[in-house]
Structure formats: C-alpha cells, structure tokens
Amino acid sequence: MRLGTATLDRLPATVDRFGYQRSAMASGIVHFGIGAFHRAHMAWYTDLAMEAGARDWLITGVSMRSPDMAERLNPQDGLYTLVERDGVGARARVIGAVDRVLVAPDAPAAIVAALAAPATRIASFTITEKAYGRSTNGGLDPALAGAGSIYPLLAAGLSARRAAGLSGITLMSCDNLADNGAVLRRLLLAWLDAHDPATTEWAAQSCSFPATMVDRIVPATTSGDLDSAAAMIGMTDAGAVFTEPFSQWVVEDRFAAGRPAWETVGASLVSDVAPYEQAKLRMLNGAHSALAYLGLERGHEYVHQAIADPALRTLVLRLMRAEAAPTVDAAPGQDLEFYADRLLERFENPALAHRLAQIAMDGSQKIPQRWLATLETNRKQERNCPAILAALAAWLRHVRGDNIGRAGAVADPRSGELQALWATGEAHDVVQALFGSAGLMDGCWNAGPEQLEDLARLVNRPAPSIS
Ligand code: CS2
C-alpha cells in the first residue's frame, strides 16, 4: 500500500494529516526546486495556512533537472509525510500542499503555462546558490545562466502574462544568499534585458521580489529514513522528509498579488529581513560550513559528532559569538546570544544524522555570504577572526582533495578552477589567486597581505586528526 489520496483514510490515528479539500483548490504557487528543504519548510507553512482557512495556494513543484521527485510524488498525488524528530521522539504529518511536480527538461511548456495561469500569484525558488548564475562580481554569468537555468522559463511565463494582460506575480527566492530578493531581481532583469527586453520594464514594474530568511535543518532523506516513515504511517511513501522540530521563516512583506496568511502559522512577515538573514547566514550557516570542512578532516561524519568534539565546539562558539554576531546589526528584540545557544542545541540533535559531506558541497558558492562578509566587516573594525581563518584553511585543503576519502569527490561548480590552482601552486599562490586583488573571489573580502600570509600558513598546518 502506498500513500496517496485513495489511501489517506487508512493512515493510523497517530499520524496527523491535512484536512482541507484539495480538489476544490487552485494552484497559486509555482515552486522551482522541490527538494527536501522546500517540502519541510515553505510547503509545510503553506499546508498549515490552508489548514487554517487560506484557499487556492496549492503548489506546482518544478524539478529543474531530474525526474526523481516527480516519480516519487506524482503517483502519490503530491502527498508526502513530514517527520520531525529529535532526541525525545518523532511525529509525522501528511502534507497536502503539493499538487503535482513538473520536470523542466520534459515539460517546459507546462511550466510556462503554470506561470502564466491566472491563478498563479507566486513563483518561488530553492534552487541552491549556484543555480542563480551569479558571476564573481554579482552580475549574471551567461555561461552559468544558460538554457538549463530558470531564466528562459521565467521569461516565457512572464511574457505570456504580459501578453494576456494579467497581473504581475511575486518572485520569491528562498535560497541562502545575502539579499536574495534583490539578487533574483537583478539577475532576472539582466537576463530579460538581453533576451526579451520588452518584458523587462513590465517585470520591473508589476512583479515583486521579497527578501526571505529561511531556516530549517533538513538532511537528505536516506533509504533507512523511508523505511522508518513506512513503519510510522503503515504504508510506503517515496517522498517522506525528515527534519528537526525547529523552523523559522522571515519574509519581507512585499507581494505583488497576495499571499497565504503564513503569519498565522508561525512565519514572520517584516519590512526588513536583513538582520535575521545576516545572523542566520553568518552564525548558523557559517558554523555549519566550519563544522563540515574541519569536521571531515577530523574524521567525523555527522554534525552532531563534530559539535561534540571539544576542539571544534570551542572554535564554532568563537565563530558564532565573537566573530559573526558582532557584525550583525540586530533588530529590536533579536537576541544573538540566545540565538547562538539555540543553534548549539540544534546542531546537537542526535536524531537528524546530518551529513557533513552534504554541507561541504558547493563551498565556492556558500562561503562569500557565510564567512567572507564576516571577515570583511571585522577587518574594517580591526578585529581578528581566527576561527573563520581556520575554517577557510580547511576549505582550501578540502578543495585540494584532502577529504576525498571521507566525503567523496569535491562537489563544487568551480572545482575545476580550484583544482587547477592547486595543481600549479603552493598554498601561498592559491590564497593569492583566490583572495588577492583581481583574484577569483575578489570583492568579498579585501584582505591585506598579512592576513593572506596568515591564511597560507594555516593551510599548511592542518588540525590533527582524531582518527
Ligand atoms: C546547510 C544548510 O547544506 C548546507 O549548506 O548549511 O542547508 C542549512 O542546513 C540550512 O540553511 C538550515 O536552515
């Protein structure tokens, strides 16, 4: 027996489930990147909002490359189980918010039609940092933002709306980028300017691009997880997702054509996301990436193991409290000490099994907003950041290939360039080529020659392994 609308009434009473009438509702959201994170976060908030009475906000999911999620969810009518778990226990809810999943290479016309449908009011994105096609200077990199990117689909959908005299929509990035709304706006308008200039002005005037801070730790689902889900719900579910009880979503309240009342189910709709986004990217994600590269090096596999390693714990506490927090201009009532304490508890969650190798992926796309922004603010204020420098050194060793035995291949869209640097140079040259003036990552962190020398020395002096 498999989860789906036909088997819903066979679920055990212990499993919570949506109660709204899906068949009477329209899809109001087209979401690009329907991976585990979206299903445990925005889709969950939207499910709860519809439970509380919001209507017509079903989600049409889009996978940009693989048919895997469509094959998992479409035979289940889009239904899946969300399991929250920690050291104390686990609880499951069947989520009804996803209507169907479309696969971009197979069904581009259906995706454009969904964007152009009168009922669609929001297009949202969790496509990962690299899929925006940003160049190092923040502009659009045509080589990265090519035919397989979101831009041609968005251009066709928006131009069809304009031609039909429909309203603009909200385009909402839910990726871990600094100022993600402005980034999406800038890159999409640049793409339109180059390929469909007639739509540029219309999109700039009638669409909105709110900034968001998204937060929930959602490890990739394993086959063992799917077995646990089946045991909990008494039937198979190929789309189950496992996450922590904690969740946070701070959204800039700038919607071109309405939105679900997400504030009634725990989201914060605010006028300025920046302080929350900075704290989250620099403290949570900054700590995560440090745990990933240093933790892999020390022989750990999971976040909860790395944070229990006394040397790493001290370093991560320093990174969060003494290096990242002072760079955040906190909003009234935002308590960064309390935030750091909560983060530690979340990292310690033994039930999550969050693999360090998952976090270590795509470092070149992650470290600017996680570490380099912190380094730059501290540099201006003449404060040292030994914890971030140690983490940065571990990243450089990681892209050299030092962790391949533990983490598998170096997964990074720029791994070719990074490995070429290591093939021809020593730590000193690699550090210069990346962070020196006119370097590959120039512009994020304007380090002086002494800091770069310190970093090169750290690269050559790895932390002792514990195993
Ligand atoms: C992690 C994030 O994989 C990673 O890079 O740091 O996915 C992290 O778990 C989320 O941002 C938490 O909200």
Short mmCIF file of C-alpha atoms and ligand atoms in Angstrom, two decimals:
data_model
loop_
_atom_site.label_atom_id
_atom_site.label_comp_id
_atom_site.label_asym_id
_atom_site.label_seq_id
_atom_site.Cartn_x
_atom_site.Cartn_y
_atom_site.Cartn_z
CA MET A 1 0.00 0.00 0.00
CA ARG A 2 1.33 3.44 -0.95
CA LEU A 3 0.46 6.90 0.34
CA GLY A 4 -2.00 8.83 -1.88
CA THR A 5 -5.48 10.37 -1.76
CA ALA A 6 -7.04 6.91 -2.09
CA THR A 7 -5.22 5.54 0.97
CA LEU A 8 -5.47 8.59 3.27
CA ASP A 9 -8.23 7.08 5.39
CA ARG A 10 -6.01 4.06 6.10
CA LEU A 11 -3.43 6.13 7.98
CA PRO A 12 -3.11 5.33 11.68
CA ALA A 13 -4.70 7.86 14.03
CA THR A 14 -1.24 8.75 15.39
CA VAL A 15 -0.35 10.38 12.07
CA ASP A 16 -1.51 13.97 11.70
CA ARG A 17 -2.79 14.99 8.25
CA PHE A 18 -4.22 17.92 6.30
CA GLY A 19 -7.99 18.34 6.47
CA TYR A 20 -8.74 20.79 3.63
CA GLN A 21 -10.40 19.88 0.34
CA ARG A 22 -7.58 19.79 -2.18
CA SER A 23 -9.83 19.04 -5.13
CA ALA A 24 -11.65 22.35 -4.63
CA MET A 25 -8.45 24.39 -4.62
CA ALA A 26 -6.37 26.01 -7.35
CA SER A 27 -2.60 26.08 -7.51
CA GLY A 28 -1.40 29.58 -6.63
CA ILE A 29 2.33 28.90 -6.35
CA VAL A 30 4.88 27.55 -8.82
CA HIS A 31 7.93 26.42 -6.86
CA PHE A 32 11.28 25.71 -8.53
CA GLY A 33 13.43 23.18 -6.65
CA ILE A 34 11.01 20.85 -4.87
CA GLY A 35 13.72 19.11 -2.83
CA ALA A 36 13.65 18.08 0.81
CA PHE A 37 14.17 21.61 2.11
CA HIS A 38 11.14 23.10 0.36
CA ARG A 39 8.91 20.20 1.38
CA ALA A 40 9.92 20.61 5.03
CA HIS A 41 9.70 24.41 5.02
CA MET A 42 7.60 26.59 2.69
CA ALA A 43 5.30 23.73 1.65
CA TRP A 44 4.75 22.90 5.34
CA TYR A 45 3.89 26.54 6.20
CA THR A 46 1.58 26.69 3.19
CA ASP A 47 -0.09 23.42 4.21
CA LEU A 48 -0.73 24.81 7.70
CA ALA A 49 -2.03 28.10 6.24
CA MET A 50 -4.54 26.20 4.10
CA GLU A 51 -5.48 24.14 7.15
CA ALA A 52 -6.22 27.45 8.87
CA GLY A 53 -8.50 28.55 6.02
CA ALA A 54 -6.34 30.01 3.22
CA ARG A 55 -7.54 28.87 -0.22
CA ASP A 56 -6.06 28.25 -3.63
CA TRP A 57 -2.43 28.08 -2.64
CA LEU A 58 -1.58 24.58 -3.78
CA ILE A 59 1.97 24.29 -5.07
CA THR A 60 3.02 23.19 -8.53
CA GLY A 61 6.54 21.88 -7.99
CA VAL A 62 9.23 22.10 -10.64
CA SER A 63 12.38 19.99 -10.77
CA MET A 64 14.99 21.66 -12.91
CA ARG A 65 16.87 18.52 -13.90
CA SER A 66 15.97 15.14 -12.52
CA PRO A 67 12.62 13.33 -12.85
CA ASP A 68 13.24 11.67 -9.45
CA MET A 69 10.89 13.83 -7.35
CA ALA A 70 8.13 13.71 -9.97
CA GLU A 71 8.39 9.91 -9.97
CA ARG A 72 8.19 9.88 -6.18
CA LEU A 73 5.37 12.38 -5.66
CA ASN A 74 3.08 12.27 -8.71
CA PRO A 75 1.95 8.65 -8.14
CA GLN A 76 1.10 9.80 -4.57
CA ASP A 77 -0.99 12.79 -5.78
CA GLY A 78 1.74 15.05 -4.40
CA LEU A 79 1.25 13.79 -0.81
CA TYR A 80 4.20 13.06 1.46
CA THR A 81 4.97 12.67 5.14
CA LEU A 82 6.96 15.21 7.10
CA VAL A 83 8.62 13.71 10.18
CA GLU A 84 10.01 15.98 12.88
CA ARG A 85 12.48 14.25 15.13
CA ASP A 86 14.87 14.92 17.97
CA GLY A 87 16.41 13.00 20.85
CA VAL A 88 12.99 12.70 22.51
CA GLY A 89 10.83 11.34 19.72
CA ALA A 90 9.30 11.74 16.29
CA ARG A 91 5.96 12.92 14.94
CA ALA A 92 4.55 12.67 11.46
CA ARG A 93 2.13 14.76 9.40
CA VAL A 94 0.96 14.10 5.86
CA ILE A 95 1.26 17.33 3.88
CA GLY A 96 -1.30 18.14 1.19
CA ALA A 97 0.14 21.37 -0.22
CA VAL A 98 1.88 19.96 -3.29
CA ASP A 99 -0.43 19.47 -6.25
CA ARG A 100 1.96 17.91 -8.77
CA VAL A 101 5.58 18.01 -9.92
CA LEU A 102 6.73 19.04 -13.41
CA VAL A 103 10.20 18.27 -14.77
CA ALA A 104 11.79 21.13 -16.70
CA PRO A 105 13.57 19.18 -19.47
CA ASP A 106 10.44 17.07 -20.15
CA ALA A 107 7.67 19.63 -19.82
CA PRO A 108 8.86 23.21 -20.36
CA ALA A 109 5.56 24.22 -21.98
CA ALA A 110 3.57 23.01 -18.95
CA ILE A 111 5.82 25.04 -16.65
CA VAL A 112 5.38 28.18 -18.74
CA ALA A 113 1.61 27.58 -18.76
CA ALA A 114 1.62 27.22 -14.96
CA LEU A 115 3.50 30.52 -14.60
CA ALA A 116 1.05 32.19 -17.00
CA ALA A 117 -2.09 30.76 -15.35
CA PRO A 118 -4.38 33.46 -13.91
CA ALA A 119 -4.49 31.65 -10.53
CA THR A 120 -0.69 31.73 -10.15
CA ARG A 121 0.39 34.56 -7.89
CA ILE A 122 3.78 33.48 -6.58
CA ALA A 123 6.82 31.81 -8.15
CA SER A 124 9.32 30.73 -5.52
CA PHE A 125 12.77 29.17 -5.59
CA THR A 126 15.03 26.82 -3.66
CA ILE A 127 17.41 26.05 -6.47
CA THR A 128 20.66 26.33 -4.42
CA GLU A 129 23.19 29.15 -4.56
CA LYS A 130 24.88 28.08 -7.76
CA ALA A 131 21.73 27.95 -9.90
CA TYR A 132 21.29 31.73 -9.93
CA GLY A 133 24.24 32.01 -12.32
CA ARG A 134 25.98 34.82 -10.48
CA SER A 135 29.41 35.85 -11.63
CA THR A 136 32.03 36.77 -9.05
CA ASN A 137 31.17 40.46 -9.35
CA GLY A 138 27.50 39.72 -8.69
CA GLY A 139 26.29 40.11 -12.29
CA LEU A 140 24.75 37.43 -14.49
CA ASP A 141 27.23 34.88 -15.81
CA PRO A 142 25.85 33.81 -19.21
CA ALA A 143 27.83 30.55 -19.08
CA LEU A 144 26.12 29.56 -15.80
CA ALA A 145 22.67 31.01 -16.53
CA GLY A 146 22.18 29.21 -19.81
CA ALA A 147 19.46 27.10 -21.38
CA GLY A 148 19.05 24.80 -18.37
CA SER A 149 18.54 27.68 -15.94
CA ILE A 150 15.32 29.15 -14.54
CA TYR A 151 15.59 32.32 -16.63
CA PRO A 152 14.24 31.15 -20.01
CA LEU A 153 11.22 29.59 -18.30
CA LEU A 154 10.54 32.70 -16.22
CA ALA A 155 10.96 34.95 -19.25
CA ALA A 156 8.46 32.90 -21.26
CA GLY A 157 5.98 32.75 -18.36
CA LEU A 158 6.18 36.46 -17.58
CA SER A 159 5.98 37.49 -21.20
CA ALA A 160 2.86 35.32 -21.62
CA ARG A 161 1.28 37.03 -18.58
CA ARG A 162 2.08 40.43 -20.00
CA ALA A 163 0.65 39.50 -23.41
CA ALA A 164 -2.54 38.21 -21.77
CA GLY A 165 -2.95 41.40 -19.72
CA LEU A 166 -2.62 39.50 -16.44
CA SER A 167 -1.20 40.86 -13.18
CA GLY A 168 2.43 40.57 -12.23
CA ILE A 169 3.44 37.96 -9.66
CA THR A 170 5.79 37.71 -6.71
CA LEU A 171 9.14 36.06 -7.41
CA MET A 172 10.47 34.88 -4.08
CA SER A 173 13.93 33.41 -3.55
CA CYS A 174 14.17 31.01 -0.62
CA ASP A 175 17.89 30.31 -1.01
CA ASN A 176 20.67 31.07 1.47
CA LEU A 177 22.00 34.13 -0.32
CA ALA A 178 22.52 37.57 1.17
CA ASP A 179 19.73 39.88 -0.01
CA ASN A 180 18.24 37.05 -2.05
CA GLY A 181 15.27 39.08 -3.36
CA ALA A 182 17.48 41.80 -4.81
CA VAL A 183 19.83 39.18 -6.29
CA LEU A 184 16.99 37.41 -8.08
CA ARG A 185 15.56 40.72 -9.32
CA ARG A 186 18.90 41.94 -10.64
CA LEU A 187 19.78 38.70 -12.42
CA LEU A 188 16.33 38.10 -13.90
CA LEU A 189 16.09 41.67 -15.21
CA ALA A 190 19.60 41.34 -16.69
CA TRP A 191 18.52 38.14 -18.43
CA LEU A 192 15.34 39.75 -19.75
CA ASP A 193 17.28 42.78 -20.96
CA ALA A 194 19.50 40.52 -23.03
CA HIS A 195 16.79 38.16 -24.35
CA ASP A 196 13.34 39.70 -24.02
CA PRO A 197 13.73 43.45 -23.44
CA ALA A 198 10.02 44.10 -23.97
CA THR A 199 9.26 42.18 -20.76
CA THR A 200 11.96 43.85 -18.63
CA GLU A 201 10.03 47.01 -17.84
CA TRP A 202 6.78 45.12 -17.21
CA ALA A 203 8.51 42.71 -14.80
CA ALA A 204 10.30 45.55 -13.00
CA GLN A 205 7.01 47.43 -12.54
CA SER A 206 4.47 44.69 -11.86
CA CYS A 207 6.39 41.89 -10.15
CA SER A 208 7.86 41.98 -6.65
CA PHE A 209 10.96 40.29 -5.28
CA PRO A 210 10.78 39.99 -1.48
CA ALA A 211 13.83 39.01 0.56
CA THR A 212 13.49 35.95 2.79
CA MET A 213 15.41 34.23 5.55
CA VAL A 214 14.67 30.51 5.53
CA ASP A 215 15.74 28.16 8.29
CA ARG A 216 15.17 24.52 8.99
CA ILE A 217 17.79 21.77 9.05
CA VAL A 218 16.71 19.12 6.55
CA PRO A 219 19.19 16.34 5.80
CA ALA A 220 18.80 14.45 2.52
CA THR A 221 16.37 11.53 3.02
CA THR A 222 18.07 8.11 3.13
CA SER A 223 16.58 4.71 2.28
CA GLY A 224 16.66 3.90 6.01
CA ASP A 225 14.53 7.03 6.59
CA LEU A 226 11.97 5.79 4.06
CA ASP A 227 11.76 2.51 6.00
CA SER A 228 11.16 4.43 9.24
CA ALA A 229 8.47 6.51 7.55
CA ALA A 230 6.74 3.38 6.28
CA ALA A 231 6.80 1.93 9.79
CA MET A 232 5.24 5.12 11.18
CA ILE A 233 2.45 5.52 8.63
CA GLY A 234 1.75 1.87 7.82
CA MET A 235 2.30 2.24 4.06
CA THR A 236 5.13 3.24 1.73
CA ASP A 237 5.91 6.85 0.99
CA ALA A 238 8.63 7.57 -1.58
CA GLY A 239 8.58 11.28 -0.75
CA ALA A 240 8.97 11.33 3.04
CA VAL A 241 11.14 14.08 4.55
CA PHE A 242 12.81 14.16 7.97
CA THR A 243 13.61 17.36 9.81
CA GLU A 244 14.03 19.00 13.21
CA PRO A 245 11.14 20.44 15.28
CA PHE A 246 12.58 23.97 14.88
CA SER A 247 11.61 26.13 11.92
CA GLN A 248 11.93 29.83 11.15
CA TRP A 249 10.88 31.93 8.20
CA VAL A 250 11.27 35.70 7.99
CA VAL A 251 9.77 37.22 4.86
CA GLU A 252 9.77 40.76 3.55
CA ASP A 253 6.08 41.60 3.19
CA ARG A 254 6.14 42.76 -0.43
CA PHE A 255 3.77 40.63 -2.50
CA ALA A 256 2.59 41.76 -5.92
CA ALA A 257 -0.58 39.65 -5.97
CA GLY A 258 -1.37 38.44 -2.46
CA ARG A 259 -0.04 35.58 -0.35
CA PRO A 260 -1.23 32.93 2.10
CA ALA A 261 -1.57 34.16 5.69
CA TRP A 262 1.74 32.50 6.64
CA GLU A 263 1.99 34.78 9.68
CA THR A 264 -0.90 32.86 11.28
CA VAL A 265 1.18 29.66 11.24
CA GLY A 266 4.50 30.89 12.59
CA ALA A 267 6.22 32.87 9.81
CA SER A 268 7.32 36.46 10.45
CA LEU A 269 6.30 38.97 7.81
CA VAL A 270 8.51 42.03 8.29
CA SER A 271 9.69 45.15 6.49
CA ASP A 272 13.42 44.41 6.85
CA VAL A 273 14.80 40.88 6.68
CA ALA A 274 18.49 41.86 6.71
CA PRO A 275 19.30 41.46 10.44
CA TYR A 276 17.72 37.98 10.56
CA GLU A 277 19.27 36.92 7.30
CA GLN A 278 22.74 38.10 8.34
CA ALA A 279 22.52 36.35 11.70
CA LYS A 280 21.35 33.16 10.05
CA LEU A 281 23.86 33.08 7.21
CA ARG A 282 26.86 34.14 9.29
CA MET A 283 26.08 32.27 12.52
CA LEU A 284 24.16 29.12 11.54
CA ASN A 285 25.46 28.56 8.03
CA GLY A 286 28.90 29.94 8.90
CA ALA A 287 29.15 27.45 11.78
CA HIS A 288 27.80 24.65 9.60
CA SER A 289 30.43 25.13 6.92
CA ALA A 290 33.20 25.31 9.55
CA LEU A 291 31.94 22.07 11.12
CA ALA A 292 31.82 20.49 7.67
CA TYR A 293 35.39 21.14 6.50
CA LEU A 294 37.11 20.89 9.89
CA GLY A 295 34.89 18.01 10.98
CA LEU A 296 35.53 15.90 7.88
CA GLU A 297 39.23 16.46 8.36
CA ARG A 298 38.99 15.20 11.92
CA GLY A 299 37.22 12.05 10.84
CA HIS A 300 33.61 12.93 11.71
CA GLU A 301 30.64 12.07 9.53
CA TYR A 302 27.72 13.98 11.09
CA VAL A 303 27.11 17.46 12.51
CA HIS A 304 26.16 16.14 15.96
CA GLN A 305 29.50 14.30 16.16
CA ALA A 306 31.54 17.31 15.05
CA ILE A 307 29.86 19.65 17.57
CA ALA A 308 30.64 17.17 20.37
CA ASP A 309 34.38 17.34 19.52
CA PRO A 310 35.71 19.78 22.17
CA ALA A 311 38.20 21.49 19.83
CA LEU A 312 35.56 22.11 17.18
CA ARG A 313 32.95 23.16 19.69
CA THR A 314 35.25 25.87 21.07
CA LEU A 315 36.06 27.08 17.58
CA VAL A 316 32.41 27.17 16.48
CA LEU A 317 31.36 29.02 19.63
CA ARG A 318 34.01 31.61 18.92
CA LEU A 319 32.96 31.85 15.28
CA MET A 320 29.31 32.47 16.21
CA ARG A 321 29.68 34.66 19.29
CA ALA A 322 32.90 36.62 18.83
CA GLU A 323 33.28 36.80 15.05
CA ALA A 324 29.84 36.62 13.37
CA ALA A 325 27.43 38.10 15.96
CA PRO A 326 29.29 41.44 16.32
CA THR A 327 28.89 42.03 12.55
CA VAL A 328 25.09 41.80 12.74
CA ASP A 329 23.13 44.98 13.28
CA ALA A 330 20.44 43.27 15.39
CA ALA A 331 16.78 44.19 15.07
CA PRO A 332 14.90 45.27 18.22
CA GLY A 333 14.26 42.15 20.28
CA GLN A 334 16.70 39.98 18.30
CA ASP A 335 18.91 38.29 20.92
CA LEU A 336 22.05 36.91 19.28
CA GLU A 337 23.39 35.26 22.47
CA PHE A 338 20.16 33.30 22.83
CA TYR A 339 20.27 32.54 19.11
CA ALA A 340 23.79 31.07 19.40
CA ASP A 341 22.67 28.88 22.34
CA ARG A 342 19.71 27.57 20.35
CA LEU A 343 21.96 26.84 17.37
CA LEU A 344 24.22 24.71 19.54
CA GLU A 345 21.24 22.66 20.71
CA ARG A 346 20.04 22.22 17.14
CA PHE A 347 23.49 21.06 15.97
CA GLU A 348 23.49 18.56 18.84
CA ASN A 349 20.22 16.91 17.72
CA PRO A 350 21.32 13.25 17.55
CA ALA A 351 18.25 12.11 15.59
CA LEU A 352 18.92 14.20 12.49
CA ALA A 353 22.02 12.42 11.14
CA HIS A 354 23.00 15.50 9.12
CA ARG A 355 26.00 14.55 6.99
CA LEU A 356 28.94 16.96 6.93
CA ALA A 357 29.59 16.00 3.30
CA GLN A 358 26.17 17.41 2.34
CA ILE A 359 27.07 20.79 3.84
CA ALA A 360 30.57 20.72 2.32
CA MET A 361 29.14 20.80 -1.22
CA ASP A 362 29.37 23.96 -3.34
CA GLY A 363 31.65 25.82 -0.94
CA SER A 364 32.70 28.41 -3.51
CA GLN A 365 29.05 29.50 -3.71
CA LYS A 366 28.45 29.46 0.03
CA ILE A 367 31.47 30.97 1.73
CA PRO A 368 31.09 34.56 0.49
CA GLN A 369 27.88 35.12 2.48
CA ARG A 370 28.81 32.70 5.30
CA TRP A 371 32.41 33.76 6.06
CA LEU A 372 33.81 36.43 3.77
CA ALA A 373 31.19 39.05 4.71
CA THR A 374 32.07 38.46 8.38
CA LEU A 375 35.79 38.65 7.66
CA GLU A 376 35.33 41.91 5.77
CA THR A 377 33.28 43.64 8.48
CA ASN A 378 35.75 42.55 11.16
CA ARG A 379 38.70 43.64 9.03
CA LYS A 380 37.27 47.15 8.80
CA GLN A 381 36.93 47.20 12.58
CA GLU A 382 40.41 45.72 13.07
CA ARG A 383 39.19 42.55 14.77
CA ASN A 384 40.81 39.19 14.10
CA CYS A 385 38.84 36.12 13.09
CA PRO A 386 40.99 33.10 13.94
CA ALA A 387 38.03 30.69 13.83
CA ILE A 388 36.92 31.68 10.35
CA LEU A 389 40.50 31.69 9.09
CA ALA A 390 40.98 28.13 10.40
CA ALA A 391 37.76 27.11 8.65
CA LEU A 392 38.79 28.83 5.43
CA ALA A 393 42.11 26.99 5.53
CA ALA A 394 40.22 23.71 5.94
CA TRP A 395 38.06 24.60 2.91
CA LEU A 396 41.21 25.20 0.85
CA ARG A 397 42.52 21.78 1.86
CA HIS A 398 39.11 20.30 1.09
CA VAL A 399 39.09 21.64 -2.48
CA ARG A 400 42.68 20.41 -2.85
CA GLY A 401 41.14 16.96 -2.41
CA ASP A 402 42.28 16.18 1.14
CA ASN A 403 38.87 14.80 2.23
CA ILE A 404 38.07 12.80 -0.88
CA GLY A 405 38.36 9.53 1.01
CA ARG A 406 35.78 10.69 3.55
CA ALA A 407 33.49 12.97 1.54
CA GLY A 408 33.76 11.57 -1.97
CA ALA A 409 34.67 13.84 -4.90
CA VAL A 410 34.89 17.59 -4.37
CA ALA A 411 31.38 18.73 -5.34
CA ASP A 412 31.61 22.35 -6.41
CA PRO A 413 30.69 24.11 -9.66
CA ARG A 414 34.17 25.69 -9.60
CA SER A 415 36.07 22.55 -8.60
CA GLY A 416 37.90 22.53 -11.96
CA GLU A 417 39.34 26.02 -11.44
CA LEU A 418 40.11 25.30 -7.79
CA GLN A 419 41.92 22.08 -8.53
CA ALA A 420 43.86 23.74 -11.37
CA LEU A 421 45.10 26.33 -8.86
CA TRP A 422 46.29 23.60 -6.53
CA ALA A 423 47.89 21.67 -9.40
CA THR A 424 50.15 24.59 -10.27
CA GLY A 425 50.79 26.33 -6.96
CA GLU A 426 51.51 26.20 -3.24
CA ALA A 427 49.17 27.45 -0.51
CA HIS A 428 50.59 30.97 -0.89
CA ASP A 429 49.76 31.08 -4.62
CA VAL A 430 46.31 29.56 -4.19
CA VAL A 431 45.39 32.04 -1.47
CA GLN A 432 46.58 34.95 -3.65
CA ALA A 433 44.77 33.66 -6.72
CA LEU A 434 41.51 33.40 -4.78
CA PHE A 435 41.52 36.29 -2.34
CA GLY A 436 44.25 38.65 -3.57
CA SER A 437 43.31 41.65 -5.69
CA ALA A 438 41.79 40.55 -9.02
CA GLY A 439 41.57 37.05 -7.54
CA LEU A 440 38.73 34.62 -8.28
CA MET A 441 36.83 35.65 -5.14
CA ASP A 442 37.98 39.23 -5.03
CA GLY A 443 35.49 41.83 -3.86
CA CYS A 444 34.03 39.93 -0.90
CA TRP A 445 36.96 40.21 1.49
CA ASN A 446 39.64 42.85 0.96
CA ALA A 447 42.30 41.08 2.98
CA GLY A 448 45.69 42.72 3.49
CA PRO A 449 48.92 40.88 2.62
CA GLU A 450 49.49 39.85 6.26
CA GLN A 451 46.09 38.21 6.58
CA LEU A 452 46.66 36.33 3.35
CA GLU A 453 50.05 35.13 4.60
CA ASP A 454 48.45 34.01 7.88
CA LEU A 455 45.87 32.08 5.91
CA ALA A 456 48.51 30.40 3.74
CA ARG A 457 50.41 29.38 6.89
CA LEU A 458 47.23 27.91 8.38
CA VAL A 459 46.59 25.89 5.24
CA ASN A 460 49.97 24.26 5.69
CA ARG A 461 49.33 23.46 9.34
CA PRO A 462 46.23 21.26 9.41
CA ALA A 463 44.46 20.40 12.64
CA PRO A 464 45.49 16.99 13.97
CA SER A 465 43.06 14.25 13.04
CA ILE A 466 41.34 12.37 15.83
CA SER A 467 41.05 9.08 13.99
C1 CS2 B 1 23.50 23.85 5.27
C2 CS2 B 1 22.09 24.40 5.10
O1 CS2 B 1 23.82 22.38 3.45
C3 CS2 B 1 24.14 23.47 3.96
O2 CS2 B 1 24.96 24.21 3.42
O3 CS2 B 1 24.28 24.79 5.94
O4 CS2 B 1 21.34 23.66 4.21
C4 CS2 B 1 21.36 24.50 6.45
O5 CS2 B 1 21.08 23.24 6.98
C5 CS2 B 1 20.08 25.28 6.32
O6 CS2 B 1 20.36 26.54 5.76
C6 CS2 B 1 19.40 25.44 7.68
O7 CS2 B 1 18.36 26.35 7.57
#
